[in-house]
PDB file of C-alpha atoms in Angstrom:
ATOM      1  CA  UNK A   1     -85.639-109.269-152.953  1.00 56.00           C
ATOM      2  CA  UNK A   2     -88.346-106.195-153.580  1.00 52.00           C
ATOM      3  CA  UNK A   3     -88.922-104.190-150.691  1.00 53.00           C
ATOM      4  CA  UNK A   4     -92.109-102.179-150.628  1.00 50.00           C
ATOM      5  CA  UNK A   5     -92.836 -98.688-148.402  1.00 48.00           C
ATOM      6  CA  UNK A   6     -95.481 -97.729-147.432  1.00 50.00           C
ATOM      7  CA  UNK A   7     -96.826 -93.922-146.771  1.00 51.00           C
ATOM      8  CA  UNK A   8     -99.447 -92.843-144.663  1.00 52.00           C
ATOM      9  CA  UNK A   9    -101.993 -91.272-147.024  1.00 56.00           C
ATOM     10  CA  UNK A  10    -101.755 -87.541-144.924  1.00 59.00           C
ATOM     11  CA  UNK A  11     -99.911 -86.338-142.497  1.00 68.00           C
ATOM     12  CA  UNK A  12    -101.213 -83.403-140.275  1.00 56.00           C
ATOM     13  CA  UNK A  13     -99.762 -80.879-142.002  1.00 54.00           C
ATOM     14  CA  UNK A  14    -100.528 -82.326-145.335  1.00 56.00           C
ATOM     15  CA  UNK A  15    -104.063 -82.600-144.206  1.00 56.00           C
ATOM     16  CA  UNK A  16    -104.426 -78.857-143.075  1.00 49.00           C
ATOM     17  CA  UNK A  17    -102.763 -77.609-145.986  1.00 49.00           C
ATOM     18  CA  UNK A  18    -105.230 -78.911-148.268  1.00 54.00           C
ATOM     19  CA  UNK A  19    -108.214 -77.663-146.304  1.00 53.00           C
ATOM     20  CA  UNK A  20    -106.830 -74.535-146.729  1.00 46.00           C
ATOM     21  CA  UNK A  21    -106.058 -74.299-150.318  1.00 45.00           C
ATOM     22  CA  UNK A  22    -109.455 -75.883-150.857  1.00 52.00           C
ATOM     23  CA  UNK A  23    -110.522 -72.934-148.942  1.00 44.00           C
ATOM     24  CA  UNK A  24    -108.960 -70.490-151.216  1.00 38.00           C
ATOM     25  CA  UNK A  25    -110.284 -72.245-154.128  1.00 46.00           C
ATOM     26  CA  UNK A  26    -113.621 -71.890-152.811  1.00 44.00           C
ATOM     27  CA  UNK A  27    -113.481 -68.448-152.201  1.00 36.00           C
ATOM     28  CA  UNK A  28    -112.601 -67.527-155.767  1.00 36.00           C
ATOM     29  CA  UNK A  29    -114.530 -69.906-157.001  1.00 43.00           C
ATOM     30  CA  UNK A  30    -117.778 -68.522-155.632  1.00 44.00           C
ATOM     31  CA  UNK A  31    -117.522 -65.296-157.633  1.00 47.00           C
ATOM     32  CA  UNK A  32    -116.443 -66.758-160.508  1.00 47.00           C
ATOM     33  CA  UNK A  33    -119.453 -69.174-160.062  1.00 50.00           C
ATOM     34  CA  UNK A  34    -121.974 -65.924-160.477  1.00 56.00           C
ATOM     35  CA  UNK A  35    -120.218 -64.792-163.219  1.00 60.00           C
ATOM     36  CA  UNK A  36    -120.798 -68.110-165.349  1.00 92.00           C
ATOM     37  CA  UNK A  37    -124.187 -68.098-164.107  1.00 94.00           C
ATOM     38  CA  UNK A  38    -124.735 -64.294-165.661  1.00 96.00           C
ATOM     39  CA  UNK A  39    -122.952 -65.204-168.658  1.00 96.00           C
ATOM     40  CA  UNK A  40    -124.945 -67.997-169.075  1.00 97.00           C
ATOM     41  CA  UNK A  41    -128.278 -66.626-168.694  1.00 98.00           C
ATOM     42  CA  UNK A  42    -127.260 -63.354-170.746  1.00 98.00           C
ATOM     43  CA  UNK A  43    -126.132 -66.435-173.368  1.00 98.00           C
ATOM     44  CA  UNK A  44    -129.787 -67.856-173.457  1.00 98.00           C
ATOM     45  CA  UNK A  45    -131.792 -64.814-173.205  1.00 98.00           C
ATOM     46  CA  UNK A  46    -129.650 -63.378-176.654  1.00 98.00           C
ATOM     47  CA  UNK A  47    -130.176 -66.961-178.103  1.00 98.00           C
ATOM     48  CA  UNK A  48    -134.368 -66.774-177.625  1.00 98.00           C
ATOM     49  CA  UNK A  49    -134.298 -62.750-178.484  1.00 99.00           C
ATOM     50  CA  UNK A  50    -132.855 -64.127-182.044  1.00 98.00           C
ATOM     51  CA  UNK A  51    -135.263 -66.725-182.212  1.00 98.00           C
ATOM     52  CA  UNK A  52    -138.183 -64.405-182.018  1.00 98.00           C
ATOM     53  CA  UNK A  53    -137.091 -62.138-184.005  1.00 98.00           C
ATOM     54  CA  UNK A  54    -136.498 -65.214-186.306  1.00 98.00           C
ATOM     55  CA  UNK A  55    -140.054 -65.829-185.502  1.00 98.00           C
ATOM     56  CA  UNK A  56    -141.675 -62.917-186.278  1.00 98.00           C
ATOM     57  CA  UNK A  57    -139.700 -62.578-189.947  1.00 98.00           C
ATOM     58  CA  UNK A  58    -141.127 -66.073-191.126  1.00 98.00           C
ATOM     59  CA  UNK A  59    -144.920 -65.502-189.495  1.00 97.00           C
ATOM     60  CA  UNK A  60    -145.760 -61.941-191.140  1.00 96.00           C
ATOM     61  CA  UNK A  61    -149.016 -60.838-188.463  1.00 95.00           C
ATOM     62  CA  UNK A  62    -150.489 -59.081-191.642  1.00 95.00           C
ATOM     63  CA  UNK A  63    -153.614 -60.001-192.285  1.00 94.00           C
ATOM     64  CA  UNK A  64    -156.202 -57.076-194.735  1.00 94.00           C
ATOM     65  CA  UNK A  65    -159.201 -58.802-192.855  1.00 94.00           C
ATOM     66  CA  UNK A  66    -157.946 -58.426-189.218  1.00 92.00           C
ATOM     67  CA  UNK A  67    -157.903 -54.904-187.991  1.00 91.00           C
ATOM     68  CA  UNK A  68    -155.917 -55.753-184.959  1.00 91.00           C
ATOM     69  CA  UNK A  69    -152.814 -58.200-186.941  1.00 95.00           C
ATOM     70  CA  UNK A  70    -150.502 -55.843-185.222  1.00 94.00           C
ATOM     71  CA  UNK A  71    -151.469 -57.155-182.023  1.00 94.00           C
ATOM     72  CA  UNK A  72    -150.402 -60.521-182.306  1.00 95.00           C
ATOM     73  CA  UNK A  73    -146.618 -59.576-183.116  1.00 97.00           C
ATOM     74  CA  UNK A  74    -144.267 -62.015-181.962  1.00 98.00           C
ATOM     75  CA  UNK A  75    -142.548 -61.230-178.548  1.00 98.00           C
ATOM     76  CA  UNK A  76    -140.523 -62.023-175.449  1.00 99.00           C
ATOM     77  CA  UNK A  77    -141.573 -60.728-172.078  1.00 98.00           C
ATOM     78  CA  UNK A  78    -140.081 -60.940-168.805  1.00 98.00           C
ATOM     79  CA  UNK A  79    -142.682 -61.639-166.125  1.00 97.00           C
ATOM     80  CA  UNK A  80    -142.482 -62.419-161.927  1.00 97.00           C
ATOM     81  CA  UNK A  81    -145.675 -64.075-161.782  1.00 94.00           C
ATOM     82  CA  UNK A  82    -147.909 -66.868-159.552  1.00 95.00           C
ATOM     83  CA  UNK A  83    -147.124 -69.064-162.194  1.00 95.00           C
ATOM     84  CA  UNK A  84    -143.042 -68.853-162.253  1.00 97.00           C
ATOM     85  CA  UNK A  85    -143.308 -68.877-158.381  1.00 97.00           C
ATOM     86  CA  UNK A  86    -142.929 -65.193-158.158  1.00 97.00           C
ATOM     87  CA  UNK A  87    -139.421 -65.605-159.821  1.00 98.00           C
ATOM     88  CA  UNK A  88    -138.516 -63.880-163.176  1.00 98.00           C
ATOM     89  CA  UNK A  89    -138.716 -65.967-165.866  1.00 98.00           C
ATOM     90  CA  UNK A  90    -139.609 -65.368-169.751  1.00 99.00           C
ATOM     91  CA  UNK A  91    -141.811 -65.823-172.554  1.00 98.00           C
ATOM     92  CA  UNK A  92    -141.730 -66.066-176.558  1.00 98.00           C
ATOM     93  CA  UNK A  93    -145.472 -66.263-178.037  1.00 97.00           C
ATOM     94  CA  UNK A  94    -147.605 -64.331-180.090  1.00 97.00           C
ATOM     95  CA  UNK A  95    -150.777 -62.997-178.766  1.00 94.00           C
ATOM     96  CA  UNK A  96    -153.157 -64.566-180.936  1.00 88.00           C
ATOM     97  CA  UNK A  97    -156.052 -65.750-178.608  1.00 64.00           C
ATOM     98  CA  UNK A  98    -159.692 -63.467-178.028  1.00 68.00           C
ATOM     99  CA  UNK A  99    -158.877 -59.952-177.560  1.00 67.00           C
ATOM    100  CA  UNK A 100    -155.068 -60.244-177.780  1.00 79.00           C
ATOM    101  CA  UNK A 101    -154.746 -59.484-174.007  1.00 84.00           C
ATOM    102  CA  UNK A 102    -151.101 -58.575-173.901  1.00 88.00           C
ATOM    103  CA  UNK A 103    -150.355 -61.797-171.336  1.00 89.00           C
ATOM    104  CA  UNK A 104    -149.266 -65.018-172.632  1.00 94.00           C
ATOM    105  CA  UNK A 105    -151.628 -68.243-172.764  1.00 90.00           C
ATOM    106  CA  UNK A 106    -151.061 -71.460-173.041  1.00 89.00           C
ATOM    107  CA  UNK A 107    -152.164 -71.788-176.761  1.00 92.00           C
ATOM    108  CA  UNK A 108    -149.979 -68.825-177.929  1.00 95.00           C
ATOM    109  CA  UNK A 109    -146.708 -69.917-176.487  1.00 97.00           C
ATOM    110  CA  UNK A 110    -144.109 -70.927-179.199  1.00 98.00           C
ATOM    111  CA  UNK A 111    -142.536 -74.474-179.284  1.00 98.00           C
ATOM    112  CA  UNK A 112    -139.030 -75.174-178.148  1.00 97.00           C
ATOM    113  CA  UNK A 113    -137.438 -76.086-181.023  1.00 96.00           C
ATOM    114  CA  UNK A 114    -134.853 -78.302-179.205  1.00 96.00           C
ATOM    115  CA  UNK A 115    -137.860 -80.176-177.650  1.00 97.00           C
ATOM    116  CA  UNK A 116    -140.987 -79.731-179.926  1.00 96.00           C
ATOM    117  CA  UNK A 117    -142.826 -81.238-176.128  1.00 98.00           C
ATOM    118  CA  UNK A 118    -141.392 -77.977-174.407  1.00 98.00           C
ATOM    119  CA  UNK A 119    -143.234 -74.237-174.646  1.00 98.00           C
ATOM    120  CA  UNK A 120    -140.728 -71.497-174.789  1.00 98.00           C
ATOM    121  CA  UNK A 121    -141.707 -70.343-171.725  1.00 98.00           C
ATOM    122  CA  UNK A 122    -140.579 -70.363-167.379  1.00 98.00           C
ATOM    123  CA  UNK A 123    -144.095 -69.756-166.344  1.00 97.00           C
ATOM    124  CA  UNK A 124    -147.026 -68.400-168.045  1.00 94.00           C
ATOM    125  CA  UNK A 125    -151.046 -68.449-167.856  1.00 91.00           C
ATOM    126  CA  UNK A 126    -151.748 -72.120-168.393  1.00 92.00           C
ATOM    127  CA  UNK A 127    -148.132 -73.332-167.843  1.00 96.00           C
ATOM    128  CA  UNK A 128    -146.665 -72.754-164.214  1.00 96.00           C
ATOM    129  CA  UNK A 129    -142.714 -73.600-163.757  1.00 96.00           C
ATOM    130  CA  UNK A 130    -143.496 -77.055-162.491  1.00 97.00           C
ATOM    131  CA  UNK A 131    -145.293 -77.924-165.645  1.00 97.00           C
ATOM    132  CA  UNK A 132    -143.728 -80.701-168.047  1.00 97.00           C
ATOM    133  CA  UNK A 133    -143.659 -78.679-170.569  1.00 98.00           C
ATOM    134  CA  UNK A 134    -142.212 -75.954-169.394  1.00 98.00           C
ATOM    135  CA  UNK A 135    -138.855 -74.533-170.505  1.00 98.00           C
ATOM    136  CA  UNK A 136    -137.228 -75.133-167.244  1.00 97.00           C
ATOM    137  CA  UNK A 137    -134.007 -72.594-167.622  1.00 98.00           C
ATOM    138  CA  UNK A 138    -136.337 -69.974-168.858  1.00 99.00           C
ATOM    139  CA  UNK A 139    -137.266 -69.119-165.377  1.00 98.00           C
ATOM    140  CA  UNK A 140    -134.114 -67.216-164.694  1.00 99.00           C
ATOM    141  CA  UNK A 141    -134.574 -66.627-160.922  1.00 98.00           C
ATOM    142  CA  UNK A 142    -134.726 -70.449-160.575  1.00 97.00           C
ATOM    143  CA  UNK A 143    -131.777 -71.925-162.680  1.00 97.00           C
ATOM    144  CA  UNK A 144    -129.542 -68.853-162.558  1.00 97.00           C
ATOM    145  CA  UNK A 145    -130.534 -66.499-159.550  1.00 98.00           C
ATOM    146  CA  UNK A 146    -131.779 -63.947-161.201  1.00 98.00           C
ATOM    147  CA  UNK A 147    -133.161 -61.080-159.056  1.00 98.00           C
ATOM    148  CA  UNK A 148    -134.096 -58.690-161.344  1.00 98.00           C
ATOM    149  CA  UNK A 149    -134.446 -57.938-165.136  1.00 98.00           C
ATOM    150  CA  UNK A 150    -134.089 -53.765-166.257  1.00 98.00           C
ATOM    151  CA  UNK A 151    -134.794 -52.483-169.589  1.00 98.00           C
ATOM    152  CA  UNK A 152    -133.438 -48.842-170.721  1.00 97.00           C
ATOM    153  CA  UNK A 153    -135.597 -46.207-171.651  1.00 95.00           C
ATOM    154  CA  UNK A 154    -135.229 -46.936-175.158  1.00 96.00           C
ATOM    155  CA  UNK A 155    -136.831 -50.233-174.671  1.00 94.00           C
ATOM    156  CA  UNK A 156    -139.165 -49.769-172.322  1.00 93.00           C
ATOM    157  CA  UNK A 157    -142.439 -48.051-172.264  1.00 90.00           C
ATOM    158  CA  UNK A 158    -145.050 -48.046-168.697  1.00 85.00           C
ATOM    159  CA  UNK A 159    -142.492 -50.094-167.097  1.00 87.00           C
ATOM    160  CA  UNK A 160    -143.311 -52.879-169.728  1.00 91.00           C
ATOM    161  CA  UNK A 161    -140.460 -55.475-169.834  1.00 97.00           C
ATOM    162  CA  UNK A 162    -140.775 -57.116-173.285  1.00 98.00           C
ATOM    163  CA  UNK A 163    -139.351 -56.719-176.708  1.00 98.00           C
ATOM    164  CA  UNK A 164    -141.824 -57.142-179.969  1.00 98.00           C
ATOM    165  CA  UNK A 165    -140.416 -57.633-183.500  1.00 98.00           C
ATOM    166  CA  UNK A 166    -142.249 -56.718-186.679  1.00 98.00           C
ATOM    167  CA  UNK A 167    -141.978 -58.713-190.091  1.00 97.00           C
ATOM    168  CA  UNK A 168    -138.569 -56.832-190.928  1.00 98.00           C
ATOM    169  CA  UNK A 169    -136.774 -57.773-187.581  1.00 98.00           C
ATOM    170  CA  UNK A 170    -137.217 -54.140-186.168  1.00 98.00           C
ATOM    171  CA  UNK A 171    -137.666 -54.133-182.540  1.00 98.00           C
ATOM    172  CA  UNK A 172    -140.475 -52.457-180.941  1.00 98.00           C
ATOM    173  CA  UNK A 173    -141.155 -51.673-177.263  1.00 97.00           C
ATOM    174  CA  UNK A 174    -144.953 -51.679-175.180  1.00 95.00           C
ATOM    175  CA  UNK A 175    -147.759 -54.286-174.812  1.00 94.00           C
ATOM    176  CA  UNK A 176    -149.129 -54.508-178.796  1.00 94.00           C
ATOM    177  CA  UNK A 177    -152.279 -54.978-177.101  1.00 91.00           C
ATOM    178  CA  UNK A 178    -152.260 -50.999-176.817  1.00 90.00           C
ATOM    179  CA  UNK A 179    -151.419 -50.517-180.205  1.00 92.00           C
ATOM    180  CA  UNK A 180    -153.686 -48.216-181.765  1.00 89.00           C
ATOM    181  CA  UNK A 181    -152.225 -48.790-185.488  1.00 93.00           C
ATOM    182  CA  UNK A 182    -149.116 -51.185-186.734  1.00 94.00           C
ATOM    183  CA  UNK A 183    -146.774 -48.433-185.889  1.00 94.00           C
ATOM    184  CA  UNK A 184    -148.048 -45.992-183.343  1.00 91.00           C
ATOM    185  CA  UNK A 185    -145.497 -43.173-182.080  1.00 87.00           C
ATOM    186  CA  UNK A 186    -142.850 -43.802-180.298  1.00 90.00           C
ATOM    187  CA  UNK A 187    -142.990 -47.546-180.390  1.00 96.00           C
ATOM    188  CA  UNK A 188    -140.085 -49.072-182.749  1.00 97.00           C
ATOM    189  CA  UNK A 189    -136.997 -48.663-181.086  1.00 98.00           C
ATOM    190  CA  UNK A 190    -134.622 -46.003-182.293  1.00 97.00           C
ATOM    191  CA  UNK A 191    -131.888 -46.225-179.848  1.00 98.00           C
ATOM    192  CA  UNK A 192    -129.870 -48.937-178.813  1.00 98.00           C
ATOM    193  CA  UNK A 193    -132.033 -51.010-176.076  1.00 98.00           C
ATOM    194  CA  UNK A 194    -130.228 -52.598-173.310  1.00 98.00           C
ATOM    195  CA  UNK A 195    -131.411 -55.516-171.091  1.00 99.00           C
ATOM    196  CA  UNK A 196    -129.909 -55.942-167.928  1.00 98.00           C
ATOM    197  CA  UNK A 197    -129.826 -59.041-165.488  1.00 98.00           C
ATOM    198  CA  UNK A 198    -129.084 -58.991-162.172  1.00 98.00           C
ATOM    199  CA  UNK A 199    -128.467 -61.140-158.799  1.00 96.00           C
ATOM    200  CA  UNK A 200    -129.329 -60.619-155.293  1.00 94.00           C
ATOM    201  CA  UNK A 201    -125.720 -59.259-154.861  1.00 93.00           C
ATOM    202  CA  UNK A 202    -126.381 -56.596-157.297  1.00 91.00           C
ATOM    203  CA  UNK A 203    -124.026 -57.899-159.862  1.00 95.00           C
ATOM    204  CA  UNK A 204    -125.638 -57.814-163.254  1.00 97.00           C
ATOM    205  CA  UNK A 205    -124.611 -58.349-167.116  1.00 98.00           C
ATOM    206  CA  UNK A 206    -126.599 -56.174-169.822  1.00 98.00           C
ATOM    207  CA  UNK A 207    -127.644 -57.530-173.280  1.00 99.00           C
ATOM    208  CA  UNK A 208    -127.880 -54.900-176.276  1.00 99.00           C
ATOM    209  CA  UNK A 209    -130.448 -54.375-179.146  1.00 99.00           C
ATOM    210  CA  UNK A 210    -130.246 -52.393-181.814  1.00 99.00           C
ATOM    211  CA  UNK A 211    -132.768 -50.428-183.579  1.00 98.00           C
ATOM    212  CA  UNK A 212    -134.030 -51.344-187.381  1.00 97.00           C
ATOM    213  CA  UNK A 213    -131.723 -54.388-187.663  1.00 98.00           C
ATOM    214  CA  UNK A 214    -132.703 -55.798-184.337  1.00 98.00           C
ATOM    215  CA  UNK A 215    -129.037 -57.143-183.902  1.00 98.00           C
ATOM    216  CA  UNK A 216    -128.406 -58.991-180.500  1.00 98.00           C
ATOM    217  CA  UNK A 217    -125.018 -58.935-178.599  1.00 98.00           C
ATOM    218  CA  UNK A 218    -123.454 -58.980-174.806  1.00 98.00           C
ATOM    219  CA  UNK A 219    -122.823 -55.069-174.143  1.00 95.00           C
ATOM    220  CA  UNK A 220    -118.743 -54.636-174.069  1.00 80.00           C
TER     221      UNK A 220
END
């Protein structure tokens, strides 16, 4: 005849041990979670920079009948506005409407290639971050806890947080709405550009964009 022996689920010592181990794992996991968030945010931004470059190369804005054609180049802009709940977000757009103000408007924003019902913005004029058409993960503050976006001197001018691409895929800096010609002085990026994403605890991750080629990668 078989005998079955029953063991209580946990003794008090075992329970204390589990709680201690769980606490250690939590302490280790928290900074790792933060790093993973940064990595995921950086990967997403890199992919969207490449997509912006792709759009610029496929959609040359040159027109002999439009003196301001260069203001309509595809660009990626980081903003912190009411539409994104004052959190850092970004938008991919071509500034085609009206006088090319330099700001993304509803009808100027690229469609999300993974879901054409959505626009490639985390919050912009006419498309708030809560709008069902917004791509929620492009609100970096809400999705990944990003509290600051910094652009190094080679890719920023007048505190502008945007990257523009021409039909050759070359990166330019500054607001195209202020361009007086197709290639004004000091607008083509001529040395490695860095975009740094930071969290509230001061941790950061940097993306580099090379001049001429526009090659995008994670900084080592």
